[in-house]
Coordinates of N, CA and C in Angstrom, one line a residue:
L1 N -16.0 -73.9 -23.2 CA -16.5 -74.5 -22.0 C -16.9 -73.2 -21.1
S2 N -16.6 -71.9 -20.7 CA -17.0 -71.3 -20.3 C -18.2 -70.5 -20.5
H3 N -18.8 -70.3 -22.0 CA -19.7 -70.3 -22.9 C -21.0 -71.1 -22.0
H4 N -20.6 -72.5 -22.2 CA -21.8 -73.3 -21.9 C -22.1 -73.2 -20.2
T5 N -21.0 -72.5 -19.3 CA -21.5 -72.8 -17.8 C -22.2 -71.2 -17.8
L6 N -21.7 -70.5 -18.6 CA -22.8 -69.1 -18.6 C -24.3 -69.4 -19.2
R7 N -24.3 -70.0 -20.1 CA -25.9 -70.4 -20.5 C -26.1 -71.4 -19.2
L8 N -25.6 -72.3 -18.5 CA -26.1 -73.0 -17.5 C -26.4 -72.5 -16.3
A9 N -25.7 -71.3 -16.0 CA -26.1 -70.4 -15.0 C -27.1 -69.5 -15.0
Y10 N -27.2 -69.1 -16.4 CA -28.0 -67.8 -16.8 C -29.5 -68.6 -17.2
S11 N -29.5 -70.2 -17.5 CA -30.9 -70.4 -17.9 C -31.9 -70.6 -16.3
L12 N -31.6 -70.6 -15.2 CA -32.4 -70.7 -14.3 C -33.3 -69.4 -14.2
D13 N -33.1 -68.4 -14.9 CA -34.1 -67.3 -14.8 C -34.3 -66.5 -16.0
G14 N -35.2 -66.7 -16.3 CA -36.0 -65.9 -17.8 C -35.2 -64.7 -18.3
E15 N -35.4 -63.9 -17.1 CA -34.6 -62.3 -17.5 C -33.2 -62.6 -17.7
N16 N -32.8 -63.4 -17.0 CA -31.0 -63.5 -17.3 C -30.8 -64.5 -18.6
T17 N -31.9 -65.3 -19.0 CA -31.4 -65.8 -20.1 C -32.0 -64.7 -21.4
R18 N -32.6 -64.1 -21.2 CA -33.0 -62.7 -22.3 C -31.6 -62.2 -22.4
W19 N -31.4 -61.8 -21.2 CA -29.9 -60.8 -21.3 C -29.0 -61.5 -21.9
L20 N -28.6 -62.7 -21.7 CA -27.4 -63.4 -22.3 C -27.6 -63.6 -23.5
Q21 N -28.8 -63.8 -23.9 CA -29.1 -63.9 -25.5 C -29.3 -62.4 -26.1
N22 N -29.6 -61.7 -25.6 CA -29.0 -60.1 -26.4 C -27.7 -59.7 -26.4
Q23 N -27.1 -60.2 -25.4 CA -25.5 -60.2 -25.3 C -25.0 -61.0 -26.5
E24 N -25.5 -62.4 -26.5 CA -24.7 -63.2 -27.4 C -25.1 -62.4 -29.0
C25 N -26.4 -61.8 -29.2 CA -26.6 -61.1 -30.6 C -25.7 -60.2 -30.6
S26 N -25.5 -59.4 -30.1 CA -24.9 -58.2 -29.9 C -23.5 -58.4 -30.1
L27 N -22.8 -59.5 -29.7 CA -21.4 -60.2 -30.0 C -21.6 -60.5 -31.4
F28 N -22.4 -61.1 -31.8 CA -22.5 -61.9 -33.2 C -22.6 -60.8 -34.2
R29 N -23.1 -59.4 -34.1 CA -23.5 -58.4 -34.9 C -22.1 -57.8 -34.9
A30 N -21.6 -57.7 -33.9 CA -20.4 -57.2 -34.0 C -19.4 -58.0 -34.9
R31 N -19.1 -59.1 -34.6 CA -18.1 -60.1 -35.4 C -18.6 -59.9 -36.7
F32 N -19.9 -60.0 -36.9 CA -20.5 -60.5 -38.2 C -20.3 -58.8 -39.3
A33 N -20.4 -57.9 -38.4 CA -20.0 -56.5 -39.2 C -18.3 -56.2 -39.5
A34 N -17.6 -57.0 -38.6 CA -15.9 -57.2 -39.3 C -15.7 -58.2 -40.0
V35 N -16.6 -58.9 -40.7 CA -16.1 -60.0 -41.6 C -16.1 -59.3 -43.0
S36 N -15.2 -59.9 -43.7 CA -15.1 -59.3 -45.3 C -16.2 -59.7 -46.0
D37 N -16.4 -59.0 -46.9 CA -17.7 -59.8 -48.0 C -17.4 -60.7 -48.7
D38 N -16.1 -61.3 -49.0 CA -15.6 -62.5 -49.5 C -15.5 -63.5 -48.7
A39 N -15.6 -63.4 -47.1 CA -15.7 -64.2 -46.0 C -16.9 -64.7 -45.8
I40 N -18.3 -64.0 -46.0 CA -19.3 -64.2 -45.4 C -20.0 -65.5 -45.8
P41 N -19.7 -65.7 -47.3 CA -20.4 -67.2 -47.7 C -19.8 -68.3 -46.7
A42 N -18.2 -68.2 -46.3 CA -17.8 -69.3 -45.6 C -18.5 -69.1 -44.2
L43 N -18.4 -68.3 -43.7 CA -18.8 -68.2 -42.4 C -20.1 -68.6 -42.3
L44 N -21.5 -68.4 -43.1 CA -22.8 -68.9 -43.0 C -22.4 -70.3 -43.2
A45 N -21.5 -70.8 -43.9 CA -21.9 -72.4 -44.4 C -21.0 -72.8 -42.8
N46 N -19.9 -72.5 -42.3 CA -19.6 -73.0 -41.2 C -20.5 -73.0 -40.2
L47 N -21.4 -72.0 -40.1 CA -22.1 -72.1 -39.0 C -23.4 -72.7 -39.4
D48 N -23.7 -73.2 -40.5 CA -24.6 -74.1 -40.9 C -26.0 -73.6 -40.9
L49 N -25.8 -72.2 -41.1 CA -27.0 -71.4 -41.4 C -27.5 -71.4 -42.8
D50 N -28.9 -71.7 -42.9 CA -29.5 -71.9 -44.0 C -30.0 -70.8 -44.9
C51 N -28.9 -69.9 -45.3 CA -29.3 -68.8 -46.0 C -28.5 -68.3 -46.7
A52 N -28.4 -67.3 -47.7 CA -27.4 -67.2 -48.8 C -27.6 -65.5 -48.9
M53 N -26.6 -64.9 -49.3 CA -26.5 -63.5 -49.8 C -27.2 -63.3 -50.8
L54 N -27.4 -62.3 -50.9 CA -28.3 -61.7 -51.9 C -27.1 -61.4 -53.4
T55 N -27.5 -61.8 -54.5 CA -26.6 -61.2 -55.8 C -26.8 -60.0 -56.2
S56 N -26.1 -59.5 -57.3 CA -26.3 -58.2 -57.8 C -27.7 -58.0 -58.5
E57 N -27.9 -59.5 -59.0 CA -29.2 -59.7 -59.9 C -30.1 -59.6 -58.5
D58 N -30.5 -60.1 -57.5 CA -31.3 -59.8 -56.7 C -31.5 -58.8 -56.2
I59 N -30.3 -58.1 -55.9 CA -30.7 -56.6 -55.6 C -31.2 -56.0 -56.6
G60 N -31.0 -55.9 -57.8 CA -31.9 -55.3 -58.7 C -33.4 -55.6 -59.1
E61 N -33.5 -56.8 -58.6 CA -34.9 -57.2 -58.6 C -35.9 -56.8 -57.2
V62 N -34.8 -56.6 -56.3 CA -35.7 -56.6 -54.9 C -35.4 -55.5 -54.1
G63 N -34.1 -54.8 -54.8 CA -33.8 -53.6 -54.2 C -34.6 -52.4 -53.6
E64 N -35.5 -52.1 -54.2 CA -36.6 -51.2 -54.2 C -37.4 -51.4 -53.2
M65 N -38.1 -52.8 -53.3 CA -39.1 -53.3 -52.3 C -38.3 -53.5 -50.7
L66 N -37.2 -53.8 -51.1 CA -36.1 -53.8 -49.5 C -36.0 -52.4 -48.8
Q67 N -35.7 -51.4 -49.8 CA -35.8 -49.9 -49.4 C -37.0 -49.5 -48.7
Q68 N -38.1 -49.9 -49.5 CA -39.6 -49.4 -48.8 C -40.0 -50.3 -47.3
F69 N -39.2 -51.4 -47.5 CA -39.7 -52.2 -46.3 C -38.7 -51.3 -44.9
C70 N -37.6 -51.1 -45.2 CA -36.8 -50.7 -44.6 C -37.5 -49.0 -44.0
K71 N -38.1 -48.4 -44.7 CA -38.9 -47.3 -44.5 C -40.1 -47.2 -43.9
S72 N -40.8 -48.5 -44.0 CA -42.0 -48.7 -43.5 C -41.7 -49.1 -42.1
Q73 N -40.7 -49.7 -42.0 CA -40.2 -50.1 -40.4 C -39.4 -49.0 -39.7
D74 N -39.3 -48.0 -40.2 CA -38.4 -47.0 -39.7 C -36.9 -47.3 -39.6
I75 N -36.4 -47.9 -40.7 CA -35.0 -48.8 -40.2 C -34.4 -48.0 -41.7
Q76 N -33.0 -47.3 -41.0 CA -32.1 -46.9 -42.0 C -32.0 -47.5 -43.3
A77 N -32.5 -47.0 -44.5 CA -32.6 -47.7 -45.5 C -30.9 -48.2 -45.7
S78 N -30.9 -49.0 -46.2 CA -29.3 -49.9 -46.7 C -29.0 -49.1 -48.2
D79 N -27.5 -48.7 -48.3 CA -27.3 -48.1 -49.5 C -27.2 -49.5 -50.4
P80 N -27.9 -49.4 -51.6 CA -28.1 -50.5 -52.7 C -26.8 -51.5 -52.7
S81 N -25.6 -50.8 -52.7 CA -24.4 -51.4 -53.1 C -23.9 -52.5 -51.7
K82 N -24.9 -52.0 -50.3 CA -24.4 -52.8 -49.4 C -25.0 -53.7 -49.0
M83 N -26.4 -53.9 -49.9 CA -27.4 -54.9 -49.5 C -27.0 -56.1 -49.4
H84 N -26.1 -56.7 -49.9 CA -25.7 -58.0 -49.8 C -25.5 -58.4 -48.6
K85 N -24.9 -57.3 -47.7 CA -24.2 -57.8 -46.3 C -25.6 -57.8 -45.4
D86 N -26.5 -56.8 -45.8 CA -27.6 -56.5 -44.8 C -29.0 -57.4 -44.8
F87 N -29.3 -57.9 -46.1 CA -30.5 -59.0 -46.5 C -29.7 -60.3 -47.2
F88 N -30.4 -61.2 -46.7 CA -30.2 -62.6 -47.1 C -31.7 -63.3 -47.4
W89 N -31.3 -64.5 -48.3 CA -32.3 -65.2 -48.6 C -32.6 -66.3 -47.5
V90 N -33.5 -66.6 -47.2 CA -34.1 -67.5 -45.8 C -35.1 -68.3 -46.0
P91 N -35.1 -69.5 -46.0 CA -36.1 -70.7 -46.2 C -37.4 -69.9 -45.3
F92 N -38.5 -70.1 -45.9 CA -39.6 -69.4 -45.2 C -39.7 -70.2 -43.8
S93 N -39.3 -71.6 -43.8 CA -39.7 -72.4 -42.5 C -38.8 -71.9 -41.4
R94 N -38.0 -71.0 -41.7 CA -37.0 -70.7 -40.7 C -37.2 -69.5 -40.4
V95 N -38.3 -68.5 -40.7 CA -38.6 -67.4 -40.4 C -40.0 -67.0 -39.8
T96 N -40.2 -67.8 -39.5 CA -41.9 -67.9 -39.2 C -42.1 -66.8 -38.0
K97 N -41.3 -66.7 -37.1 CA -41.3 -65.9 -36.0 C -41.0 -64.6 -36.5
L98 N -40.2 -64.2 -37.2 CA -39.9 -63.1 -38.0 C -41.2 -62.4 -38.4
V99 N -41.6 -63.3 -39.3 CA -42.8 -62.9 -40.2 C -43.7 -62.4 -39.1
R100 N -44.2 -63.5 -38.1 CA -45.3 -62.9 -37.3 C -45.0 -61.5 -36.7
M101 N -43.7 -61.2 -36.6 CA -43.3 -59.9 -35.6 C -43.1 -58.9 -36.8
R102 N -43.5 -59.1 -38.0 CA -43.3 -58.4 -39.2 C -41.9 -57.8 -39.7
Q103 N -40.8 -58.6 -39.3 CA -39.5 -57.9 -39.5 C -38.8 -58.7 -40.5
V104 N -39.6 -59.3 -41.6 CA -39.1 -59.9 -42.7 C -39.7 -59.4 -43.9
S105 N -39.2 -59.1 -45.2 CA -39.8 -58.7 -46.2 C -39.2 -59.6 -47.3
G106 N -39.9 -59.6 -48.6 CA -39.1 -60.1 -49.8 C -39.8 -61.8 -49.6
V107 N -40.3 -62.3 -50.5 CA -40.7 -63.6 -51.1 C -40.0 -64.1 -52.4
K108 N -39.6 -65.3 -52.5 CA -39.1 -65.7 -53.7 C -39.0 -67.2 -53.4
H109 N -40.4 -67.7 -54.2 CA -40.7 -69.3 -54.0 C -40.0 -70.0 -55.3
T110 N -39.2 -71.1 -54.8 CA -38.1 -71.9 -55.4 C -38.6 -72.8 -55.6
G111 N -40.1 -73.1 -55.8 CA -40.3 -74.3 -56.0 C -40.7 -75.2 -54.8
G112 N -41.2 -76.6 -55.4 CA -41.5 -77.3 -54.0 C -42.7 -77.2 -53.4

């Protein structure tokens, strides 16, 4: 209830809305970082997020490309053994805004 009250109160002003969204994102990042690797798939399913963790095979195929992407974006490159928690497969239709902002790398077409 308090979360919805905050959203309602902060929705009246664009700057306050952005501030609240940034706080929500920071909280999610902190909580997500605390989740064990085994619990991530259940968390993604519980939140109804249409994405999947990278498998060891995926990292073998695209790990080098992701490290190059991190370097090009001036992001500290992930340790390949931890990439499965930093990168996810997401349907293209869900990331068009990130693509436009050049914050997405990797393409895997699965048909359709």
